[in-house]
Amino acid sequence: MRVLASLFASTHAQIDPATVVEIGKEIYQAIEDNQPTLNTTIDWAGAVPQGITDWTQLENWQGPAQTDGYSIEFKNGVGMKLTKFAWRFVWKYGGDMSGVGKYVTQAGV
């Protein structure tokens, strides 16, 4: 039991809830060759405490939450619509470690 307690303490000692770091992808391509290319399994970002490498290490996640929809239309010189992109932002929020902090994960479009 002493070994488990020591392991738990050393693992938590490396986690700094005061320093927030990004996990997931910094940049991902949503459109390529006029086609959507998102893979929501890997195309997301999160903000978690330093020392956390997987958002599932935190608990009490809420959501997902989402924004209203956004869109942009591109028209040619005579006003005909060439294409329209529509999206919304989605994320999980409120994750904490033993009641400390409130973090965000799986943020994406």
mmCIF file of N, CA and C in Angstrom:
data_model
loop_
_atom_site.group_PDB
_atom_site.id
_atom_site.type_symbol
_atom_site.label_atom_id
_atom_site.label_comp_id
_atom_site.label_asym_id
_atom_site.label_seq_id
_atom_site.Cartn_x
_atom_site.Cartn_y
_atom_site.Cartn_z
ATOM 1 N N MET A 1 0.823 -1.195 0.000
ATOM 2 C CA MET A 1 0.000 0.000 0.000
ATOM 3 C C MET A 1 0.869 1.262 0.000
ATOM 4 N N ARG A 2 1.990 1.203 0.715
ATOM 5 C CA ARG A 2 2.892 2.353 0.778
ATOM 6 C C ARG A 2 3.450 2.675 -0.614
ATOM 7 N N VAL A 3 3.737 1.644 -1.404
ATOM 8 C CA VAL A 3 4.251 1.844 -2.756
ATOM 9 C C VAL A 3 3.215 2.550 -3.623
ATOM 10 N N LEU A 4 1.954 2.141 -3.525
ATOM 11 C CA LEU A 4 0.883 2.797 -4.296
ATOM 12 C C LEU A 4 0.721 4.251 -3.885
ATOM 13 N N ALA A 5 0.756 4.547 -2.593
ATOM 14 C CA ALA A 5 0.626 5.924 -2.116
ATOM 15 C C ALA A 5 1.783 6.776 -2.615
ATOM 16 N N SER A 6 2.999 6.218 -2.618
ATOM 17 C CA SER A 6 4.170 6.937 -3.101
ATOM 18 C C SER A 6 4.065 7.204 -4.602
ATOM 19 N N LEU A 7 3.623 6.217 -5.352
ATOM 20 C CA LEU A 7 3.441 6.378 -6.792
ATOM 21 C C LEU A 7 2.405 7.452 -7.091
ATOM 22 N N PHE A 8 1.276 7.453 -6.370
ATOM 23 C CA PHE A 8 0.227 8.455 -6.556
ATOM 24 C C PHE A 8 0.774 9.845 -6.262
ATOM 25 N N ALA A 9 1.508 10.001 -5.188
ATOM 26 C CA ALA A 9 2.054 11.306 -4.801
ATOM 27 C C ALA A 9 3.056 11.804 -5.839
ATOM 28 N N SER A 10 3.929 10.925 -6.328
ATOM 29 C CA SER A 10 4.920 11.372 -7.305
ATOM 30 C C SER A 10 4.261 11.720 -8.633
ATOM 31 N N THR A 11 3.222 11.000 -9.025
ATOM 32 C CA THR A 11 2.505 11.311 -10.262
ATOM 33 C C THR A 11 1.822 12.667 -10.152
ATOM 34 N N HIS A 12 1.135 12.931 -9.046
ATOM 35 C CA HIS A 12 0.438 14.199 -8.872
ATOM 36 C C HIS A 12 1.400 15.362 -8.661
ATOM 37 N N ALA A 13 2.607 15.086 -8.159
ATOM 38 C CA ALA A 13 3.586 16.148 -7.962
ATOM 39 C C ALA A 13 4.022 16.741 -9.299
ATOM 40 N N GLN A 14 3.946 15.992 -10.384
ATOM 41 C CA GLN A 14 4.358 16.448 -11.700
ATOM 42 C C GLN A 14 3.259 17.239 -12.403
ATOM 43 N N ILE A 15 2.075 17.263 -11.842
ATOM 44 C CA ILE A 15 0.947 17.976 -12.445
ATOM 45 C C ILE A 15 0.826 19.343 -11.794
ATOM 46 N N ASP A 16 0.794 20.385 -12.624
ATOM 47 C CA ASP A 16 0.721 21.760 -12.131
ATOM 48 C C ASP A 16 -0.568 22.410 -12.625
ATOM 49 N N PRO A 17 -1.616 22.465 -11.781
ATOM 50 C CA PRO A 17 -2.881 23.043 -12.223
ATOM 51 C C PRO A 17 -2.806 24.541 -12.507
ATOM 52 N N ALA A 18 -1.747 25.204 -12.059
ATOM 53 C CA ALA A 18 -1.603 26.641 -12.308
ATOM 54 C C ALA A 18 -1.066 26.925 -13.709
ATOM 55 N N THR A 19 -0.508 25.920 -14.365
ATOM 56 C CA THR A 19 0.024 26.090 -15.713
ATOM 57 C C THR A 19 -0.831 25.280 -16.675
ATOM 58 N N VAL A 20 -1.463 25.970 -17.599
ATOM 59 C CA VAL A 20 -2.360 25.327 -18.563
ATOM 60 C C VAL A 20 -1.594 25.113 -19.863
ATOM 61 N N VAL A 21 -1.705 23.896 -20.403
ATOM 62 C CA VAL A 21 -1.031 23.557 -21.658
ATOM 63 C C VAL A 21 -2.058 23.031 -22.648
ATOM 64 N N GLU A 22 -1.680 23.065 -23.919
ATOM 65 C CA GLU A 22 -2.561 22.568 -24.975
ATOM 66 C C GLU A 22 -2.263 21.100 -25.253
ATOM 67 N N ILE A 23 -3.334 20.328 -25.433
ATOM 68 C CA ILE A 23 -3.205 18.949 -25.902
ATOM 69 C C ILE A 23 -4.025 18.824 -27.173
ATOM 70 N N GLY A 24 -3.882 17.741 -27.867
ATOM 71 C CA GLY A 24 -4.582 17.567 -29.138
ATOM 72 C C GLY A 24 -3.762 18.191 -30.251
ATOM 73 N N LYS A 25 -4.426 18.656 -31.282
ATOM 74 C CA LYS A 25 -3.735 19.260 -32.419
ATOM 75 C C LYS A 25 -3.765 20.775 -32.300
ATOM 76 N N GLU A 26 -2.619 21.403 -32.604
ATOM 77 C CA GLU A 26 -2.576 22.863 -32.625
ATOM 78 C C GLU A 26 -3.331 23.402 -33.834
ATOM 79 N N ILE A 27 -3.106 22.774 -34.977
ATOM 80 C CA ILE A 27 -3.736 23.217 -36.227
ATOM 81 C C ILE A 27 -4.210 21.977 -36.982
ATOM 82 N N TYR A 28 -5.399 22.051 -37.520
ATOM 83 C CA TYR A 28 -5.864 20.974 -38.381
ATOM 84 C C TYR A 28 -6.610 21.580 -39.547
ATOM 85 N N GLN A 29 -6.613 20.867 -40.633
ATOM 86 C CA GLN A 29 -7.219 21.355 -41.868
ATOM 87 C C GLN A 29 -8.664 20.885 -41.937
ATOM 88 N N ALA A 30 -9.586 21.824 -42.028
ATOM 89 C CA ALA A 30 -11.003 21.485 -42.068
ATOM 90 C C ALA A 30 -11.496 21.223 -43.487
ATOM 91 N N ILE A 31 -10.830 21.843 -44.467
ATOM 92 C CA ILE A 31 -11.266 21.709 -45.862
ATOM 93 C C ILE A 31 -10.043 21.493 -46.737
ATOM 94 N N GLU A 32 -10.146 20.546 -47.643
ATOM 95 C CA GLU A 32 -9.077 20.296 -48.607
ATOM 96 C C GLU A 32 -9.721 19.965 -49.941
ATOM 97 N N ASP A 33 -9.283 20.629 -50.995
ATOM 98 C CA ASP A 33 -9.853 20.437 -52.334
ATOM 99 C C ASP A 33 -11.371 20.590 -52.319
ATOM 100 N N ASN A 34 -11.853 21.612 -51.623
ATOM 101 C CA ASN A 34 -13.278 21.942 -51.530
ATOM 102 C C ASN A 34 -14.121 20.848 -50.877
ATOM 103 N N GLN A 35 -13.499 19.991 -50.079
ATOM 104 C CA GLN A 35 -14.226 18.928 -49.390
ATOM 105 C C GLN A 35 -13.891 18.975 -47.899
ATOM 106 N N PRO A 36 -14.869 18.672 -47.040
ATOM 107 C CA PRO A 36 -14.560 18.612 -45.604
ATOM 108 C C PRO A 36 -13.609 17.454 -45.320
ATOM 109 N N THR A 37 -12.632 17.705 -44.454
ATOM 110 C CA THR A 37 -11.632 16.679 -44.164
ATOM 111 C C THR A 37 -11.478 16.401 -42.674
ATOM 112 N N LEU A 38 -12.372 16.900 -41.846
ATOM 113 C CA LEU A 38 -12.229 16.729 -40.403
ATOM 114 C C LEU A 38 -12.408 15.283 -39.972
ATOM 115 N N ASN A 39 -11.578 14.870 -39.047
ATOM 116 C CA ASN A 39 -11.713 13.590 -38.377
ATOM 117 C C ASN A 39 -11.802 13.920 -36.892
ATOM 118 N N THR A 40 -13.000 13.949 -36.345
ATOM 119 C CA THR A 40 -13.200 14.414 -34.969
ATOM 120 C C THR A 40 -12.537 13.522 -33.930
ATOM 121 N N THR A 41 -12.069 12.361 -34.330
ATOM 122 C CA THR A 41 -11.330 11.502 -33.408
ATOM 123 C C THR A 41 -9.964 12.095 -33.088
ATOM 124 N N ILE A 42 -9.353 12.747 -34.073
ATOM 125 C CA ILE A 42 -8.011 13.295 -33.868
ATOM 126 C C ILE A 42 -7.920 14.801 -34.064
ATOM 127 N N ASP A 43 -8.878 15.431 -34.709
ATOM 128 C CA ASP A 43 -8.834 16.868 -34.991
ATOM 129 C C ASP A 43 -9.575 17.652 -33.917
ATOM 130 N N TRP A 44 -8.911 17.874 -32.788
ATOM 131 C CA TRP A 44 -9.479 18.628 -31.674
ATOM 132 C C TRP A 44 -8.329 19.186 -30.844
ATOM 133 N N ALA A 45 -8.643 20.086 -29.939
ATOM 134 C CA ALA A 45 -7.641 20.653 -29.034
ATOM 135 C C ALA A 45 -8.236 20.731 -27.633
ATOM 136 N N GLY A 46 -7.374 20.877 -26.654
ATOM 137 C CA GLY A 46 -7.818 20.999 -25.278
ATOM 138 C C GLY A 46 -6.847 21.837 -24.472
ATOM 139 N N ALA A 47 -7.305 22.353 -23.334
ATOM 140 C CA ALA A 47 -6.473 23.120 -22.403
ATOM 141 C C ALA A 47 -6.576 22.447 -21.043
ATOM 142 N N VAL A 48 -5.476 21.844 -20.597
ATOM 143 C CA VAL A 48 -5.446 21.046 -19.366
ATOM 144 C C VAL A 48 -4.233 21.447 -18.529
ATOM 145 N N PRO A 49 -4.168 21.001 -17.259
ATOM 146 C CA PRO A 49 -3.006 21.354 -16.445
ATOM 147 C C PRO A 49 -1.727 20.675 -16.956
ATOM 148 N N GLN A 50 -0.612 21.376 -16.777
ATOM 149 C CA GLN A 50 0.676 20.816 -17.168
ATOM 150 C C GLN A 50 0.893 19.483 -16.455
ATOM 151 N N GLY A 51 1.360 18.496 -17.189
ATOM 152 C CA GLY A 51 1.572 17.168 -16.634
ATOM 153 C C GLY A 51 0.497 16.180 -17.041
ATOM 154 N N ILE A 52 -0.634 16.678 -17.543
ATOM 155 C CA ILE A 52 -1.705 15.820 -18.054
ATOM 156 C C ILE A 52 -1.442 15.589 -19.532
ATOM 157 N N THR A 53 -1.449 14.354 -19.952
ATOM 158 C CA THR A 53 -1.207 14.045 -21.360
ATOM 159 C C THR A 53 -2.456 13.526 -22.061
ATOM 160 N N ASP A 54 -3.471 13.157 -21.294
ATOM 161 C CA ASP A 54 -4.704 12.616 -21.851
ATOM 162 C C ASP A 54 -5.871 13.212 -21.061
ATOM 163 N N TRP A 55 -6.810 13.825 -21.752
ATOM 164 C CA TRP A 55 -7.906 14.517 -21.068
ATOM 165 C C TRP A 55 -8.718 13.584 -20.188
ATOM 166 N N THR A 56 -8.674 12.282 -20.433
ATOM 167 C CA THR A 56 -9.442 11.343 -19.622
ATOM 168 C C THR A 56 -8.844 11.152 -18.225
ATOM 169 N N GLN A 57 -7.655 11.735 -17.988
ATOM 170 C CA GLN A 57 -7.074 11.707 -16.651
ATOM 171 C C GLN A 57 -7.835 12.643 -15.711
ATOM 172 N N LEU A 58 -8.602 13.574 -16.276
ATOM 173 C CA LEU A 58 -9.401 14.497 -15.470
ATOM 174 C C LEU A 58 -10.807 13.942 -15.328
ATOM 175 N N GLU A 59 -11.590 14.532 -14.430
ATOM 176 C CA GLU A 59 -12.937 14.023 -14.169
ATOM 177 C C GLU A 59 -13.949 15.168 -14.172
ATOM 178 N N ASN A 60 -15.215 14.804 -14.109
ATOM 179 C CA ASN A 60 -16.348 15.747 -14.019
ATOM 180 C C ASN A 60 -16.559 16.594 -15.271
ATOM 181 N N TRP A 61 -16.228 16.036 -16.430
ATOM 182 C CA TRP A 61 -16.453 16.768 -17.677
ATOM 183 C C TRP A 61 -17.941 17.005 -17.894
ATOM 184 N N GLN A 62 -18.269 18.142 -18.478
ATOM 185 C CA GLN A 62 -19.646 18.487 -18.828
ATOM 186 C C GLN A 62 -19.721 18.774 -20.320
ATOM 187 N N GLY A 63 -20.933 18.740 -20.829
ATOM 188 C CA GLY A 63 -21.117 19.058 -22.237
ATOM 189 C C GLY A 63 -21.276 17.802 -23.071
ATOM 190 N N PRO A 64 -21.161 17.905 -24.341
ATOM 191 C CA PRO A 64 -20.539 19.011 -25.055
ATOM 192 C C PRO A 64 -21.441 20.239 -25.160
ATOM 193 N N ALA A 65 -20.780 21.392 -25.218
ATOM 194 C CA ALA A 65 -21.453 22.665 -25.475
ATOM 195 C C ALA A 65 -21.156 23.035 -26.924
ATOM 196 N N GLN A 66 -21.965 23.918 -27.485
ATOM 197 C CA GLN A 66 -21.719 24.345 -28.862
ATOM 198 C C GLN A 66 -22.223 25.757 -29.085
ATOM 199 N N THR A 67 -21.621 26.414 -30.063
ATOM 200 C CA THR A 67 -22.042 27.753 -30.446
ATOM 201 C C THR A 67 -23.206 27.652 -31.425
ATOM 202 N N ASP A 68 -23.782 28.786 -31.752
ATOM 203 C CA ASP A 68 -24.708 28.850 -32.873
ATOM 204 C C ASP A 68 -23.906 28.564 -34.141
ATOM 205 N N GLY A 69 -24.585 28.293 -35.215
ATOM 206 C CA GLY A 69 -23.896 28.024 -36.464
ATOM 207 C C GLY A 69 -23.356 29.284 -37.113
ATOM 208 N N TYR A 70 -22.248 29.148 -37.793
ATOM 209 C CA TYR A 70 -21.642 30.224 -38.569
ATOM 210 C C TYR A 70 -21.530 29.751 -40.005
ATOM 211 N N SER A 71 -21.503 30.702 -40.931
ATOM 212 C CA SER A 71 -21.298 30.317 -42.327
ATOM 213 C C SER A 71 -20.676 31.477 -43.094
ATOM 214 N N ILE A 72 -20.076 31.123 -44.200
ATOM 215 C CA ILE A 72 -19.530 32.117 -45.114
ATOM 216 C C ILE A 72 -19.813 31.621 -46.524
ATOM 217 N N GLU A 73 -20.237 32.564 -47.369
ATOM 218 C CA GLU A 73 -20.560 32.244 -48.759
ATOM 219 C C GLU A 73 -19.596 32.966 -49.681
ATOM 220 N N PHE A 74 -19.211 32.296 -50.734
ATOM 221 C CA PHE A 74 -18.379 32.915 -51.754
ATOM 222 C C PHE A 74 -19.187 33.002 -53.038
ATOM 223 N N LYS A 75 -19.189 34.205 -53.631
ATOM 224 C CA LYS A 75 -19.941 34.442 -54.861
ATOM 225 C C LYS A 75 -19.000 34.925 -55.948
ATOM 226 N N ASN A 76 -19.389 34.683 -57.190
ATOM 227 C CA ASN A 76 -18.587 35.172 -58.309
ATOM 228 C C ASN A 76 -18.951 36.627 -58.606
ATOM 229 N N GLY A 77 -18.373 37.158 -59.667
ATOM 230 C CA GLY A 77 -18.563 38.558 -60.025
ATOM 231 C C GLY A 77 -19.988 38.953 -60.358
ATOM 232 N N VAL A 78 -20.856 37.996 -60.738
ATOM 233 C CA VAL A 78 -22.243 38.316 -61.070
ATOM 234 C C VAL A 78 -23.198 37.942 -59.936
ATOM 235 N N GLY A 79 -22.631 37.597 -58.769
ATOM 236 C CA GLY A 79 -23.467 37.332 -57.609
ATOM 237 C C GLY A 79 -23.943 35.905 -57.435
ATOM 238 N N MET A 80 -23.486 34.977 -58.287
ATOM 239 C CA MET A 80 -23.893 33.579 -58.140
ATOM 240 C C MET A 80 -23.046 32.901 -57.049
ATOM 241 N N LYS A 81 -23.721 32.133 -56.214
ATOM 242 C CA LYS A 81 -23.024 31.452 -55.133
ATOM 243 C C LYS A 81 -22.127 30.355 -55.696
ATOM 244 N N LEU A 82 -20.838 30.415 -55.322
ATOM 245 C CA LEU A 82 -19.888 29.387 -55.725
ATOM 246 C C LEU A 82 -19.822 28.269 -54.691
ATOM 247 N N THR A 83 -19.772 28.655 -53.429
ATOM 248 C CA THR A 83 -19.730 27.671 -52.358
ATOM 249 C C THR A 83 -20.135 28.328 -51.043
ATOM 250 N N LYS A 84 -20.498 27.490 -50.093
ATOM 251 C CA LYS A 84 -20.858 27.973 -48.762
ATOM 252 C C LYS A 84 -20.281 27.002 -47.739
ATOM 253 N N PHE A 85 -19.601 27.553 -46.749
ATOM 254 C CA PHE A 85 -19.074 26.750 -45.649
ATOM 255 C C PHE A 85 -19.870 27.086 -44.394
ATOM 256 N N ALA A 86 -20.336 26.062 -43.715
ATOM 257 C CA ALA A 86 -21.087 26.253 -42.470
ATOM 258 C C ALA A 86 -20.424 25.413 -41.373
ATOM 259 N N TRP A 87 -20.337 25.972 -40.162
ATOM 260 C CA TRP A 87 -19.715 25.253 -39.061
ATOM 261 C C TRP A 87 -20.231 25.773 -37.729
ATOM 262 N N ARG A 88 -19.914 25.046 -36.677
ATOM 263 C CA ARG A 88 -20.149 25.482 -35.308
ATOM 264 C C ARG A 88 -19.008 24.956 -34.462
ATOM 265 N N PHE A 89 -18.721 25.629 -33.372
ATOM 266 C CA PHE A 89 -17.672 25.200 -32.458
ATOM 267 C C PHE A 89 -18.289 24.345 -31.359
ATOM 268 N N VAL A 90 -17.610 23.257 -30.992
ATOM 269 C CA VAL A 90 -18.107 22.320 -29.988
ATOM 270 C C VAL A 90 -16.955 22.007 -29.032
ATOM 271 N N TRP A 91 -17.268 21.827 -27.736
ATOM 272 C CA TRP A 91 -16.246 21.510 -26.751
ATOM 273 C C TRP A 91 -16.864 20.905 -25.500
ATOM 274 N N LYS A 92 -16.035 20.199 -24.731
ATOM 275 C CA LYS A 92 -16.395 19.739 -23.392
ATOM 276 C C LYS A 92 -15.696 20.656 -22.399
ATOM 277 N N TYR A 93 -16.301 20.867 -21.248
ATOM 278 C CA TYR A 93 -15.759 21.841 -20.307
ATOM 279 C C TYR A 93 -15.908 21.344 -18.868
ATOM 280 N N GLY A 94 -15.233 22.042 -17.962
ATOM 281 C CA GLY A 94 -15.419 21.788 -16.530
ATOM 282 C C GLY A 94 -14.612 20.642 -15.967
ATOM 283 N N GLY A 95 -13.728 20.031 -16.749
ATOM 284 C CA GLY A 95 -12.930 18.930 -16.215
ATOM 285 C C GLY A 95 -12.027 19.414 -15.096
ATOM 286 N N ASP A 96 -11.852 18.589 -14.071
ATOM 287 C CA ASP A 96 -10.979 18.969 -12.962
ATOM 288 C C ASP A 96 -10.168 17.775 -12.487
ATOM 289 N N MET A 97 -9.195 18.055 -11.648
ATOM 290 C CA MET A 97 -8.389 17.000 -11.041
ATOM 291 C C MET A 97 -8.574 17.097 -9.542
ATOM 292 N N SER A 98 -9.312 16.155 -8.994
ATOM 293 C CA SER A 98 -9.594 16.129 -7.554
ATOM 294 C C SER A 98 -10.207 17.445 -7.097
ATOM 295 N N GLY A 99 -11.095 18.012 -7.915
ATOM 296 C CA GLY A 99 -11.795 19.239 -7.550
ATOM 297 C C GLY A 99 -11.036 20.517 -7.840
ATOM 298 N N VAL A 100 -9.844 20.431 -8.416
ATOM 299 C CA VAL A 100 -9.022 21.610 -8.690
ATOM 300 C C VAL A 100 -9.070 21.927 -10.171
ATOM 301 N N GLY A 101 -9.357 23.191 -10.490
ATOM 302 C CA GLY A 101 -9.339 23.664 -11.865
ATOM 303 C C GLY A 101 -10.630 23.391 -12.614
ATOM 304 N N LYS A 102 -10.763 24.046 -13.740
ATOM 305 C CA LYS A 102 -11.854 23.842 -14.695
ATOM 306 C C LYS A 102 -11.229 23.967 -16.075
ATOM 307 N N TYR A 103 -11.203 22.871 -16.811
ATOM 308 C CA TYR A 103 -10.459 22.810 -18.060
ATOM 309 C C TYR A 103 -11.388 22.476 -19.228
ATOM 310 N N VAL A 104 -10.838 22.603 -20.450
ATOM 311 C CA VAL A 104 -11.584 22.397 -21.692
ATOM 312 C C VAL A 104 -10.908 21.291 -22.498
ATOM 313 N N THR A 105 -11.707 20.469 -23.176
ATOM 314 C CA THR A 105 -11.150 19.465 -24.077
ATOM 315 C C THR A 105 -12.072 19.235 -25.262
ATOM 316 N N GLN A 106 -11.585 18.503 -26.221
ATOM 317 C CA GLN A 106 -12.295 18.143 -27.438
ATOM 318 C C GLN A 106 -12.963 19.354 -28.074
ATOM 319 N N ALA A 107 -12.213 20.469 -28.086
ATOM 320 C CA ALA A 107 -12.694 21.681 -28.742
ATOM 321 C C ALA A 107 -12.382 21.583 -30.222
ATOM 322 N N GLY A 108 -13.372 21.831 -31.041
ATOM 323 C CA GLY A 108 -13.172 21.753 -32.485
ATOM 324 C C GLY A 108 -14.367 22.275 -33.232
ATOM 325 N N VAL A 109 -14.320 22.123 -34.549
ATOM 326 C CA VAL A 109 -15.431 22.570 -35.393
ATOM 327 C C VAL A 109 -16.196 21.372 -35.883
#
